[in-house]
PDB file of C-alpha atoms in Angstrom:
ATOM      1  CA  MET S  30      32.497 -17.624   5.939  1.00 38.00           C
ATOM      2  CA  GLY S  31      30.236 -20.035   8.322  1.00 37.00           C
ATOM      3  CA  PRO S  32      26.810 -21.291   7.424  1.00 33.00           C
ATOM      4  CA  SER S  33      23.738 -19.366   7.408  1.00 32.00           C
ATOM      5  CA  PRO S  34      21.451 -19.117  10.673  1.00 32.00           C
ATOM      6  CA  PRO S  35      18.818 -21.856  10.627  1.00 30.00           C
ATOM      7  CA  LYS S  36      15.298 -20.765   9.791  1.00 36.00           C
ATOM      8  CA  PRO S  37      13.625 -20.983  13.111  1.00 38.00           C
ATOM      9  CA  SER S  38      10.103 -22.491  13.426  1.00 41.00           C
ATOM     10  CA  ARG S  39       7.782 -20.312  15.098  1.00 55.00           C
ATOM     11  CA  PHE S  40       5.771 -22.884  16.647  1.00 58.00           C
ATOM     12  CA  THR S  41       6.909 -26.555  17.535  1.00 57.00           C
ATOM     13  CA  ARG S  42       5.272 -29.849  18.836  1.00 52.00           C
ATOM     14  CA  PRO S  43       5.542 -30.652  22.643  1.00 49.00           C
ATOM     15  CA  LYS S  44       8.939 -32.341  23.184  1.00 51.00           C
ATOM     16  CA  VAL S  45       8.997 -35.643  25.306  1.00 48.00           C
ATOM     17  CA  GLY S  46       7.542 -35.449  28.865  1.00 46.00           C
ATOM     18  CA  GLU S  47       6.026 -32.235  28.302  1.00 50.00           C
ATOM     19  CA  SER S  48       2.386 -31.711  28.148  1.00 51.00           C
ATOM     20  CA  GLN S  49       0.465 -32.554  25.183  1.00 69.00           C
ATOM     21  CA  SER S  50      -2.108 -29.939  25.350  1.00 79.00           C
ATOM     22  CA  SER S  51      -1.544 -26.409  24.537  1.00 84.00           C
ATOM     23  CA  PRO S  52      -4.128 -23.034  23.895  1.00 88.00           C
ATOM     24  CA  ASN S  53      -2.464 -22.807  20.668  1.00 89.00           C
ATOM     25  CA  LEU S  54      -3.632 -24.867  17.473  1.00 91.00           C
ATOM     26  CA  TYR S  55      -1.784 -25.328  14.348  1.00 90.00           C
ATOM     27  CA  VAL S  56      -4.621 -25.596  11.492  1.00 91.00           C
ATOM     28  CA  ALA S  57      -4.029 -26.504   7.946  1.00 90.00           C
ATOM     29  CA  ASN S  58      -6.076 -26.119   4.922  1.00 90.00           C
ATOM     30  CA  CYS S  59      -6.878 -22.981   6.445  1.00 91.00           C
ATOM     31  CA  GLY S  60      -6.101 -19.380   5.642  1.00 88.00           C
ATOM     32  CA  PRO S  61      -6.369 -16.501   2.978  1.00 87.00           C
ATOM     33  CA  ALA S  62      -5.213 -17.799   0.278  1.00 85.00           C
ATOM     34  CA  VAL S  63      -7.885 -20.624   0.048  1.00 87.00           C
ATOM     35  CA  GLY S  64     -10.389 -17.623   0.656  1.00 89.00           C
ATOM     36  CA  LEU S  65     -10.807 -17.719   4.527  1.00 90.00           C
ATOM     37  CA  SER S  66     -10.028 -14.456   6.293  1.00 89.00           C
ATOM     38  CA  TYR S  67      -8.827 -14.049   9.684  1.00 88.00           C
ATOM     39  CA  ASP S  68     -11.733 -12.884  11.035  1.00 88.00           C
ATOM     40  CA  THR S  69     -13.709 -15.552   9.409  1.00 92.00           C
ATOM     41  CA  ILE S  70     -11.343 -18.280  11.243  1.00 93.00           C
ATOM     42  CA  ALA S  71     -11.658 -16.640  14.414  1.00 92.00           C
ATOM     43  CA  SER S  72     -15.259 -16.564  14.300  1.00 93.00           C
ATOM     44  CA  VAL S  73     -15.896 -20.197  13.841  1.00 95.00           C
ATOM     45  CA  PHE S  74     -12.898 -20.960  16.056  1.00 96.00           C
ATOM     46  CA  GLY S  75     -14.623 -18.455  18.936  1.00 94.00           C
ATOM     47  CA  THR S  76     -17.592 -21.159  19.196  1.00 95.00           C
ATOM     48  CA  PHE S  77     -15.043 -23.003  21.560  1.00 96.00           C
ATOM     49  CA  GLY S  78     -13.706 -20.245  23.806  1.00 93.00           C
ATOM     50  CA  GLU S  79     -12.483 -17.001  23.631  1.00 91.00           C
ATOM     51  CA  VAL S  80      -9.850 -16.738  20.521  1.00 89.00           C
ATOM     52  CA  LYS S  81      -7.000 -14.427  21.624  1.00 84.00           C
ATOM     53  CA  ALA S  82      -5.404 -14.012  17.966  1.00 83.00           C
ATOM     54  CA  VAL S  83      -5.167 -15.972  14.371  1.00 86.00           C
ATOM     55  CA  ASN S  84      -1.896 -15.617  12.770  1.00 82.00           C
ATOM     56  CA  PRO S  85      -0.139 -17.145   9.994  1.00 82.00           C
ATOM     57  CA  ALA S  86       1.938 -20.541  10.887  1.00 79.00           C
ATOM     58  CA  ASP S  87       4.025 -19.560   7.720  1.00 75.00           C
ATOM     59  CA  GLY S  88       3.974 -17.751   4.578  1.00 72.00           C
ATOM     60  CA  SER S  89       1.901 -20.311   2.791  1.00 77.00           C
ATOM     61  CA  GLY S  90      -1.352 -18.533   3.304  1.00 82.00           C
ATOM     62  CA  VAL S  91      -2.956 -22.196   4.043  1.00 86.00           C
ATOM     63  CA  ARG S  92      -2.012 -22.536   7.526  1.00 86.00           C
ATOM     64  CA  VAL S  93      -2.665 -20.806  10.494  1.00 88.00           C
ATOM     65  CA  ILE S  94      -1.792 -20.448  14.484  1.00 88.00           C
ATOM     66  CA  VAL S  95      -5.397 -20.319  16.225  1.00 91.00           C
ATOM     67  CA  SER S  96      -4.367 -19.082  20.044  1.00 88.00           C
ATOM     68  CA  TYR S  97      -7.238 -19.366  22.685  1.00 89.00           C
ATOM     69  CA  ALA S  98      -7.215 -17.660  26.003  1.00 85.00           C
ATOM     70  CA  GLU S  99      -7.565 -21.417  27.890  1.00 89.00           C
ATOM     71  CA  GLU S 100      -6.236 -24.915  27.044  1.00 89.00           C
ATOM     72  CA  GLY S 101      -9.616 -26.335  27.385  1.00 91.00           C
ATOM     73  CA  SER S 102     -11.077 -24.277  24.320  1.00 93.00           C
ATOM     74  CA  ALA S 103      -8.486 -25.559  22.387  1.00 93.00           C
ATOM     75  CA  ARG S 104      -8.906 -29.149  23.114  1.00 93.00           C
ATOM     76  CA  ASN S 105     -12.497 -28.809  22.552  1.00 95.00           C
ATOM     77  CA  ALA S 106     -11.907 -26.975  18.983  1.00 95.00           C
ATOM     78  CA  LEU S 107      -9.566 -29.961  18.218  1.00 94.00           C
ATOM     79  CA  GLU S 108     -11.902 -32.711  19.271  1.00 93.00           C
ATOM     80  CA  SER S 109     -14.744 -31.091  17.173  1.00 94.00           C
ATOM     81  CA  LEU S 110     -12.852 -30.137  14.021  1.00 94.00           C
ATOM     82  CA  HIS S 111      -9.844 -32.209  13.524  1.00 92.00           C
ATOM     83  CA  ALA S 112      -9.708 -34.403  10.200  1.00 89.00           C
ATOM     84  CA  ARG S 113     -13.514 -33.911   9.521  1.00 89.00           C
ATOM     85  CA  PRO S 114     -15.094 -31.053   6.893  1.00 90.00           C
ATOM     86  CA  CYS S 115     -16.064 -27.539   8.521  1.00 91.00           C
ATOM     87  CA  LEU S 116     -19.507 -26.196   6.974  1.00 91.00           C
ATOM     88  CA  GLN S 117     -18.914 -22.793   7.997  1.00 91.00           C
ATOM     89  CA  LEU S 118     -15.456 -22.755   6.497  1.00 92.00           C
ATOM     90  CA  GLY S 119     -16.502 -23.734   2.934  1.00 89.00           C
ATOM     91  CA  GLY S 120     -16.758 -27.521   4.130  1.00 90.00           C
ATOM     92  CA  ARG S 121     -13.080 -28.019   4.204  1.00 91.00           C
ATOM     93  CA  PHE S 122     -11.349 -30.814   6.016  1.00 91.00           C
ATOM     94  CA  LEU S 123      -9.157 -29.641   8.703  1.00 93.00           C
ATOM     95  CA  HIS S 124      -5.683 -31.106  10.383  1.00 91.00           C
ATOM     96  CA  ILE S 125      -5.061 -29.783  13.643  1.00 91.00           C
ATOM     97  CA  GLN S 126      -2.647 -30.388  16.302  1.00 89.00           C
ATOM     98  CA  TYR S 127      -1.590 -28.603  19.319  1.00 89.00           C
ATOM     99  CA  SER S 128       1.408 -25.960  18.769  1.00 85.00           C
ATOM    100  CA  PHE S 129       3.588 -24.422  20.952  1.00 75.00           C
ATOM    101  CA  LEU S 130       4.948 -20.801  20.689  1.00 62.00           C
ATOM    102  CA  GLN S 131       8.766 -20.656  20.485  1.00 60.00           C
ATOM    103  CA  THR S 132      10.890 -18.098  22.340  1.00 52.00           C
ATOM    104  CA  LEU S 133      13.105 -16.850  19.311  1.00 53.00           C
ATOM    105  CA  SER S 134      16.113 -14.848  19.963  1.00 51.00           C
ATOM    106  CA  LEU S 135      18.209 -12.809  17.562  1.00 52.00           C
ATOM    107  CA  VAL S 136      21.573 -14.217  16.155  1.00 53.00           C
ATOM    108  CA  ASN S 137      24.227 -14.038  18.964  1.00 57.00           C
ATOM    109  CA  ASP S 138      21.722 -11.819  21.135  1.00 60.00           C
ATOM    110  CA  PRO S 139      19.642 -13.084  24.253  1.00 68.00           C
ATOM    111  CA  LEU S 140      16.815 -10.662  23.454  1.00 78.00           C
ATOM    112  CA  PRO S 141      13.812 -12.495  22.962  1.00 82.00           C
ATOM    113  CA  VAL S 142      12.039 -11.375  19.651  1.00 83.00           C
ATOM    114  CA  ALA S 143       8.332 -11.191  19.703  1.00 86.00           C
ATOM    115  CA  LEU S 144       6.027 -12.729  16.958  1.00 84.00           C
ATOM    116  CA  MET S 145       3.077 -10.805  18.265  1.00 86.00           C
ATOM    117  CA  ALA S 146       2.737  -7.072  19.239  1.00 89.00           C
ATOM    118  CA  SER S 147       0.976  -8.129  22.636  1.00 87.00           C
ATOM    119  CA  GLU S 148       4.078  -9.871  23.423  1.00 88.00           C
ATOM    120  CA  LEU S 149       5.936  -6.837  23.832  1.00 91.00           C
ATOM    121  CA  ASN S 150       3.590  -4.961  26.346  1.00 91.00           C
ATOM    122  CA  ILE S 151       4.056  -1.586  24.849  1.00 93.00           C
ATOM    123  CA  PRO S 152       0.981   0.472  24.823  1.00 93.00           C
ATOM    124  CA  GLY S 153       0.178   1.888  21.475  1.00 92.00           C
ATOM    125  CA  LEU S 154       2.146  -0.832  19.377  1.00 94.00           C
ATOM    126  CA  HIS S 155      -0.024  -2.962  17.002  1.00 93.00           C
ATOM    127  CA  LEU S 156       1.108  -5.177  14.487  1.00 93.00           C
ATOM    128  CA  LEU S 157      -1.574  -6.436  11.748  1.00 91.00           C
ATOM    129  CA  HIS S 158      -0.412  -9.623  10.040  1.00 88.00           C
ATOM    130  CA  ASP S 159      -1.126  -9.823   6.259  1.00 86.00           C
ATOM    131  CA  PHE S 160      -2.531  -6.024   5.653  1.00 90.00           C
ATOM    132  CA  VAL S 161      -1.961  -6.547   2.094  1.00 90.00           C
ATOM    133  CA  SER S 162      -2.098 -10.001   0.105  1.00 86.00           C
ATOM    134  CA  LEU S 163       0.606 -11.201  -2.034  1.00 84.00           C
ATOM    135  CA  GLU S 164      -0.775  -9.974  -5.270  1.00 88.00           C
ATOM    136  CA  GLU S 165      -1.097  -6.178  -3.665  1.00 91.00           C
ATOM    137  CA  GLU S 166       2.544  -6.566  -2.533  1.00 90.00           C
ATOM    138  CA  ARG S 167       3.823  -7.393  -5.909  1.00 89.00           C
ATOM    139  CA  GLU S 168       1.709  -4.323  -7.460  1.00 93.00           C
ATOM    140  CA  LEU S 169       3.100  -2.372  -4.664  1.00 93.00           C
ATOM    141  CA  ILE S 170       6.532  -3.009  -5.283  1.00 91.00           C
ATOM    142  CA  ALA S 171       6.608  -2.711  -9.075  1.00 92.00           C
ATOM    143  CA  ALA S 172       4.891   0.529  -8.885  1.00 93.00           C
ATOM    144  CA  VAL S 173       7.361   2.061  -6.306  1.00 92.00           C
ATOM    145  CA  ASP S 174       9.880   0.624  -8.745  1.00 91.00           C
ATOM    146  CA  GLU S 175       8.924   2.746 -11.198  1.00 92.00           C
ATOM    147  CA  MET S 176       8.917   5.681  -9.236  1.00 93.00           C
ATOM    148  CA  PRO S 177      12.684   8.008  -9.284  1.00 91.00           C
ATOM    149  CA  TRP S 178      14.817   7.400  -6.014  1.00 91.00           C
ATOM    150  CA  ASN S 179      16.833   9.333  -3.940  1.00 87.00           C
ATOM    151  CA  ASN S 180      20.278   7.499  -3.078  1.00 86.00           C
ATOM    152  CA  LEU S 181      21.691   7.894   0.635  1.00 82.00           C
ATOM    153  CA  SER S 182      24.946   6.455   1.775  1.00 80.00           C
ATOM    154  CA  LYS S 183      23.397   3.156   2.572  1.00 82.00           C
ATOM    155  CA  ARG S 184      19.797   3.198   1.089  1.00 84.00           C
ATOM    156  CA  ARG S 185      17.095   4.518  -1.416  1.00 89.00           C
ATOM    157  CA  VAL S 186      14.566   6.762  -0.268  1.00 88.00           C
ATOM    158  CA  GLN S 187      11.235   7.970  -1.806  1.00 90.00           C
ATOM    159  CA  HIS S 188       9.565  11.192  -0.551  1.00 87.00           C
ATOM    160  CA  TYR S 189       5.916  12.226  -0.903  1.00 89.00           C
ATOM    161  CA  GLY S 190       3.574  14.920   0.534  1.00 84.00           C
ATOM    162  CA  TYR S 191       6.328  17.219   1.664  1.00 78.00           C
ATOM    163  CA  GLU S 192      10.101  17.542   1.364  1.00 74.00           C
ATOM    164  CA  PHE S 193      11.892  15.727   4.063  1.00 73.00           C
ATOM    165  CA  CYS S 194      15.140  17.418   5.191  1.00 70.00           C
ATOM    166  CA  TYR S 195      17.457  14.683   6.898  1.00 68.00           C
ATOM    167  CA  GLU S 196      19.787  17.511   8.458  1.00 66.00           C
ATOM    168  CA  THR S 197      17.081  18.670  10.466  1.00 65.00           C
ATOM    169  CA  ARG S 198      15.151  15.625  10.346  1.00 67.00           C
ATOM    170  CA  ASN S 199      11.780  17.643   9.887  1.00 65.00           C
ATOM    171  CA  ILE S 200       9.426  18.505   6.465  1.00 70.00           C
ATOM    172  CA  ASN S 201       9.578  21.601   4.702  1.00 69.00           C
ATOM    173  CA  ALA S 202       6.206  22.609   5.311  1.00 71.00           C
ATOM    174  CA  LYS S 203       6.287  25.405   2.338  1.00 73.00           C
ATOM    175  CA  LYS S 204       7.667  23.125  -0.087  1.00 75.00           C
ATOM    176  CA  LYS S 205       4.746  20.541  -0.947  1.00 78.00           C
ATOM    177  CA  LEU S 206       5.574  17.886  -3.475  1.00 81.00           C
ATOM    178  CA  GLY S 207       1.867  16.994  -4.168  1.00 82.00           C
ATOM    179  CA  GLU S 208      -0.860  14.476  -3.296  1.00 85.00           C
ATOM    180  CA  LEU S 209       0.156  11.052  -2.633  1.00 89.00           C
ATOM    181  CA  PRO S 210       1.008   8.617  -5.297  1.00 91.00           C
ATOM    182  CA  SER S 211      -1.955   6.509  -6.886  1.00 92.00           C
ATOM    183  CA  PHE S 212      -0.129   3.113  -5.827  1.00 92.00           C
ATOM    184  CA  VAL S 213      -0.750   3.842  -2.041  1.00 91.00           C
ATOM    185  CA  PHE S 214      -4.628   4.552  -2.536  1.00 91.00           C
ATOM    186  CA  PRO S 215      -5.375   0.539  -2.049  1.00 90.00           C
ATOM    187  CA  VAL S 216      -3.776   0.912   1.153  1.00 91.00           C
ATOM    188  CA  LEU S 217      -5.702   3.908   2.209  1.00 88.00           C
ATOM    189  CA  LYS S 218      -8.828   2.125   1.251  1.00 88.00           C
ATOM    190  CA  LYS S 219      -8.047  -0.065   4.224  1.00 89.00           C
ATOM    191  CA  GLN S 220      -8.013   2.846   6.831  1.00 85.00           C
ATOM    192  CA  SER S 221     -11.044   1.645   8.311  1.00 85.00           C
ATOM    193  CA  MET S 222      -9.217  -1.290  10.000  1.00 86.00           C
ATOM    194  CA  PHE S 223      -7.374   1.194  12.525  1.00 86.00           C
ATOM    195  CA  ALA S 224     -10.835   1.830  13.894  1.00 85.00           C
ATOM    196  CA  LYS S 225     -10.413  -1.075  16.399  1.00 86.00           C
ATOM    197  CA  TYR S 226      -7.148   0.482  17.927  1.00 86.00           C
ATOM    198  CA  GLY S 227      -8.864   4.163  18.292  1.00 83.00           C
ATOM    199  CA  ILE S 228      -7.768   5.726  15.344  1.00 82.00           C
ATOM    200  CA  PRO S 229     -10.410   7.776  13.834  1.00 77.00           C
ATOM    201  CA  ALA S 230     -11.644   6.476  10.309  1.00 73.00           C
ATOM    202  CA  ASP S 231     -11.390  10.140   8.841  1.00 74.00           C
ATOM    203  CA  VAL S 232      -7.849  10.436  10.028  1.00 77.00           C
ATOM    204  CA  VAL S 233      -5.598  12.689   7.484  1.00 78.00           C
ATOM    205  CA  LEU S 234      -2.562  10.922   6.033  1.00 81.00           C
ATOM    206  CA  ASP S 235      -0.590  13.103   4.232  1.00 81.00           C
ATOM    207  CA  GLN S 236       3.055  12.107   4.397  1.00 83.00           C
ATOM    208  CA  LEU S 237       4.624   9.554   2.751  1.00 88.00           C
ATOM    209  CA  THR S 238       8.093   7.882   2.812  1.00 87.00           C
ATOM    210  CA  VAL S 239       9.532   4.718   1.229  1.00 90.00           C
ATOM    211  CA  ASN S 240      12.880   3.454   2.447  1.00 87.00           C
ATOM    212  CA  GLU S 241      14.495   0.388   0.762  1.00 88.00           C
ATOM    213  CA  TYR S 242      17.187  -1.567   3.095  1.00 83.00           C
ATOM    214  CA  PRO S 243      19.171  -4.040   1.388  1.00 81.00           C
ATOM    215  CA  PRO S 244      20.433  -6.949   3.255  1.00 76.00           C
ATOM    216  CA  GLY S 245      22.715  -5.984   6.239  1.00 76.00           C
ATOM    217  CA  VAL S 246      21.428  -2.272   6.322  1.00 80.00           C
ATOM    218  CA  GLY S 247      19.575  -1.161   9.295  1.00 78.00           C
ATOM    219  CA  LEU S 248      18.278   2.075  10.972  1.00 81.00           C
ATOM    220  CA  SER S 249      19.553   3.775  13.631  1.00 82.00           C
ATOM    221  CA  PRO S 250      17.532   4.370  17.115  1.00 85.00           C
ATOM    222  CA  HIS S 251      15.367   7.276  16.623  1.00 79.00           C
ATOM    223  CA  ILE S 252      11.946   8.753  17.311  1.00 79.00           C
ATOM    224  CA  ASP S 253      10.347  10.526  14.436  1.00 73.00           C
ATOM    225  CA  THR S 254      10.360  14.402  14.530  1.00 66.00           C
ATOM    226  CA  HIS S 255       7.145  15.081  16.264  1.00 56.00           C
ATOM    227  CA  SER S 256       6.492  18.236  13.980  1.00 56.00           C
ATOM    228  CA  ALA S 257       7.262  16.376  10.942  1.00 53.00           C
ATOM    229  CA  PHE S 258       5.175  12.946  11.725  1.00 60.00           C
ATOM    230  CA  GLU S 259       2.900  13.913  14.605  1.00 64.00           C
ATOM    231  CA  GLY S 260       0.520  11.331  16.323  1.00 76.00           C
ATOM    232  CA  LEU S 261       0.357   8.277  14.318  1.00 84.00           C
ATOM    233  CA  ILE S 262       3.092   6.831  12.499  1.00 87.00           C
ATOM    234  CA  LEU S 263       2.449   3.393   9.995  1.00 90.00           C
ATOM    235  CA  SER S 264       4.910   1.373   8.678  1.00 91.00           C
ATOM    236  CA  LEU S 265       4.016  -1.327   5.916  1.00 93.00           C
ATOM    237  CA  SER S 266       6.602  -4.040   5.187  1.00 91.00           C
ATOM    238  CA  LEU S 267       7.004  -5.137   1.820  1.00 90.00           C
ATOM    239  CA  ALA S 268       9.502  -7.949  -0.052  1.00 85.00           C
ATOM    240  CA  GLY S 269      11.315  -9.472   3.091  1.00 80.00           C
ATOM    241  CA  PRO S 270      10.856  -9.821   6.869  1.00 81.00           C
ATOM    242  CA  CYS S 271      13.023  -7.895   9.380  1.00 83.00           C
ATOM    243  CA  ILE S 272      13.348  -7.555  13.340  1.00 85.00           C
ATOM    244  CA  MET S 273      12.907  -4.162  14.879  1.00 90.00           C
ATOM    245  CA  GLU S 274      14.039  -3.424  18.416  1.00 92.00           C
ATOM    246  CA  PHE S 275      12.307  -0.539  20.633  1.00 94.00           C
ATOM    247  CA  ARG S 276      14.471   1.069  23.241  1.00 92.00           C
ATOM    248  CA  ARG S 277      12.851   3.334  26.109  1.00 91.00           C
ATOM    249  CA  TYR S 278      15.361   5.579  28.084  1.00 84.00           C
ATOM    250  CA  GLU S 279      14.770   6.341  31.701  1.00 76.00           C
ATOM    251  CA  ASP S 280      14.634  10.315  31.041  1.00 65.00           C
ATOM    252  CA  GLY S 281      11.657  11.560  32.523  1.00 49.00           C
ATOM    253  CA  ASP S 282       7.835  11.897  31.558  1.00 51.00           C
ATOM    254  CA  TRP S 283       7.102  11.320  27.500  1.00 50.00           C
ATOM    255  CA  ASN S 284       3.625  12.531  27.894  1.00 52.00           C
ATOM    256  CA  SER S 285       4.397  15.782  28.887  1.00 45.00           C
ATOM    257  CA  LYS S 286       6.577  16.408  26.201  1.00 46.00           C
ATOM    258  CA  ALA S 287       4.813  14.898  23.373  1.00 45.00           C
ATOM    259  CA  SER S 288       2.079  17.342  24.539  1.00 40.00           C
ATOM    260  CA  LEU S 289       4.600  20.168  24.374  1.00 39.00           C
ATOM    261  CA  GLY S 290       5.751  19.332  20.863  1.00 41.00           C
ATOM    262  CA  PHE S 291       9.144  18.573  22.074  1.00 40.00           C
ATOM    263  CA  ASP S 292      11.701  16.699  19.520  1.00 42.00           C
ATOM    264  CA  MET S 293      13.348  13.808  21.557  1.00 44.00           C
ATOM    265  CA  GLU S 294      17.212  13.276  21.097  1.00 43.00           C
ATOM    266  CA  ASN S 295      17.522  10.897  17.960  1.00 45.00           C
ATOM    267  CA  SER S 296      20.825   9.159  19.348  1.00 45.00           C
ATOM    268  CA  LYS S 297      21.413   8.416  23.022  1.00 48.00           C
ATOM    269  CA  THR S 298      24.839   7.158  24.567  1.00 50.00           C
ATOM    270  CA  ASP S 299      23.745   5.938  28.155  1.00 54.00           C
ATOM    271  CA  SER S 300      22.775   2.277  28.854  1.00 64.00           C
ATOM    272  CA  ASN S 301      19.988   2.969  31.076  1.00 82.00           C
ATOM    273  CA  PHE S 302      17.127   1.550  28.662  1.00 84.00           C
ATOM    274  CA  VAL S 303      14.774  -1.296  28.324  1.00 89.00           C
ATOM    275  CA  ARG S 304      14.714  -2.967  25.255  1.00 90.00           C
ATOM    276  CA  ARG S 305      12.042  -4.770  22.978  1.00 91.00           C
ATOM    277  CA  ALA S 306      12.227  -6.642  19.621  1.00 90.00           C
ATOM    278  CA  ILE S 307       9.427  -7.745  17.266  1.00 89.00           C
ATOM    279  CA  HIS S 308       9.632  -9.836  14.025  1.00 87.00           C
ATOM    280  CA  LEU S 309       7.883  -7.805  11.115  1.00 88.00           C
ATOM    281  CA  PRO S 310       6.828 -10.316   8.363  1.00 85.00           C
ATOM    282  CA  PRO S 311       6.085  -9.294   4.520  1.00 86.00           C
ATOM    283  CA  ARG S 312       2.813  -7.739   4.419  1.00 88.00           C
ATOM    284  CA  SER S 313       2.558  -6.781   7.768  1.00 91.00           C
ATOM    285  CA  MET S 314       1.266  -3.265   9.075  1.00 92.00           C
ATOM    286  CA  LEU S 315       3.043  -1.678  12.033  1.00 93.00           C
ATOM    287  CA  MET S 316       1.063   0.976  14.157  1.00 92.00           C
ATOM    288  CA  LEU S 317       2.686   3.358  16.428  1.00 91.00           C
ATOM    289  CA  PHE S 318       0.859   5.990  18.688  1.00 88.00           C
ATOM    290  CA  GLY S 319       0.699   7.056  22.093  1.00 88.00           C
ATOM    291  CA  GLU S 320       3.356   5.878  24.231  1.00 91.00           C
ATOM    292  CA  ALA S 321       4.904   3.526  21.477  1.00 91.00           C
ATOM    293  CA  ARG S 322       5.283   6.793  18.958  1.00 88.00           C
ATOM    294  CA  TYR S 323       6.629   9.124  22.003  1.00 88.00           C
ATOM    295  CA  ALA S 324       8.451   6.941  24.430  1.00 89.00           C
ATOM    296  CA  TRP S 325      10.324   4.124  22.650  1.00 91.00           C
ATOM    297  CA  HIS S 326      13.099   4.915  20.140  1.00 91.00           C
ATOM    298  CA  HIS S 327      12.609   2.249  16.971  1.00 90.00           C
ATOM    299  CA  TYR S 328      15.309   0.705  14.932  1.00 89.00           C
ATOM    300  CA  ILE S 329      16.291  -1.772  12.571  1.00 86.00           C
ATOM    301  CA  PRO S 330      19.877  -3.597  13.862  1.00 82.00           C
ATOM    302  CA  HIS S 331      22.255  -3.552  11.503  1.00 74.00           C
ATOM    303  CA  HIS S 332      23.832  -6.708  10.013  1.00 53.00           C
ATOM    304  CA  LYS S 333      21.522  -8.389  12.162  1.00 43.00           C
ATOM    305  CA  PHE S 334      19.301 -11.005  10.810  1.00 41.00           C
ATOM    306  CA  LEU S 335      17.225 -13.595  12.443  1.00 41.00           C
ATOM    307  CA  TYR S 336      17.290 -15.726   9.628  1.00 38.00           C
ATOM    308  CA  ASP S 337      18.183 -15.290   5.734  1.00 33.00           C
ATOM    309  CA  VAL S 338      16.097 -13.078   3.717  1.00 31.00           C
ATOM    310  CA  ASN S 339      15.637 -15.519   0.940  1.00 30.00           C
ATOM    311  CA  ASP S 340      18.445 -13.759  -0.672  1.00 30.00           C
ATOM    312  CA  SER S 341      16.465 -10.892  -1.406  1.00 33.00           C
ATOM    313  CA  SER S 342      18.289  -7.231  -2.344  1.00 31.00           C
ATOM    314  CA  ASN S 343      14.742  -5.583  -2.198  1.00 32.00           C
ATOM    315  CA  LEU S 344      13.920  -5.470   1.783  1.00 34.00           C
ATOM    316  CA  VAL S 345      11.457  -2.536   1.982  1.00 38.00           C
ATOM    317  CA  THR S 346      10.314  -1.390   5.447  1.00 35.00           C
ATOM    318  CA  ASP S 347       8.423   1.963   6.423  1.00 40.00           C
ATOM    319  CA  ILE S 348       6.940   2.085   3.315  1.00 35.00           C
ATOM    320  CA  PHE S 349       3.921   4.014   4.922  1.00 35.00           C
ATOM    321  CA  GLU S 350       5.026   6.445   7.667  1.00 36.00           C
ATOM    322  CA  GLU S 351       2.048   9.281   8.179  1.00 38.00           C
ATOM    323  CA  ASN S 352       1.028  11.738  10.658  1.00 34.00           C
ATOM    324  CA  ILE S 353      -2.323  12.679  11.607  1.00 28.00           C
ATOM    325  CA  GLU S 354      -2.621  16.111  11.297  1.00 29.00           C
ATOM    326  CA  ARG S 355      -0.387  19.012  10.347  1.00 25.00           C
ATOM    327  CA  ARG S 356       0.181  22.415  12.320  1.00 23.00           C
TER     328      ARG S 356
END
């Protein structure tokens, strides 16, 4: 058995001969672990130009990547903030250098793996990094593990709201299992964060599926049944990272099918499709609606990892899979 694949760095320093400037800045001593939210960081760095995104540089919570729309903005920020106290960020000394986003790919697969949703160019797909904190993640996992599991062939699941039937891939609307469990309430309280993506603040979320995926176990390509999970799918990843892939088949007008309520096939045999892949880090929230929800099959490749999952046997994804309304 060969060695495990190396753990890749998301960002890297420029190589010899390459330009030393970049619109991306690696900023140390800055992040949620020291009490600085991504919004606060974006606001401060935004005084130097348009900030496209602020993302974690790693899992430490004290290092971030600030991505500008223009290299000049990054240069001005670096020259003004590097190695000196920033009063707007609690007087912390920031250590800043240029950083370059690497193109990652799956093991033995040339498909690039995106780190941000904007790289996929799929309308209706958004990824919110660090949607829950480390402490909230620990509390959620502990609460979930106290509840009874249903054992499937390769994974364990929990269902709340309505009973889900895997034979028909639909819910039993006549068999309500009860209200959503209390452990999900802290997540529901953050529902207002979806407003910037056009999701109403009063959207009703009443169906929850918890999936536990052991290392090496994936999920076959599918589009969630329209009548069971309607306009919005939310998926919170806990305990470990994974790669999620998306396929779009050239088989007609998805918008008309969605509006009429047709259920698309959950398996395809033809090869006429477009593929995309994205890295889902722990504690991130994936949002699917519109085209991303109805036109793209999503799945987790079996036995295909970008890197080790820290030897964790408790890879939990799709913990929060809801619909907007029920007919």
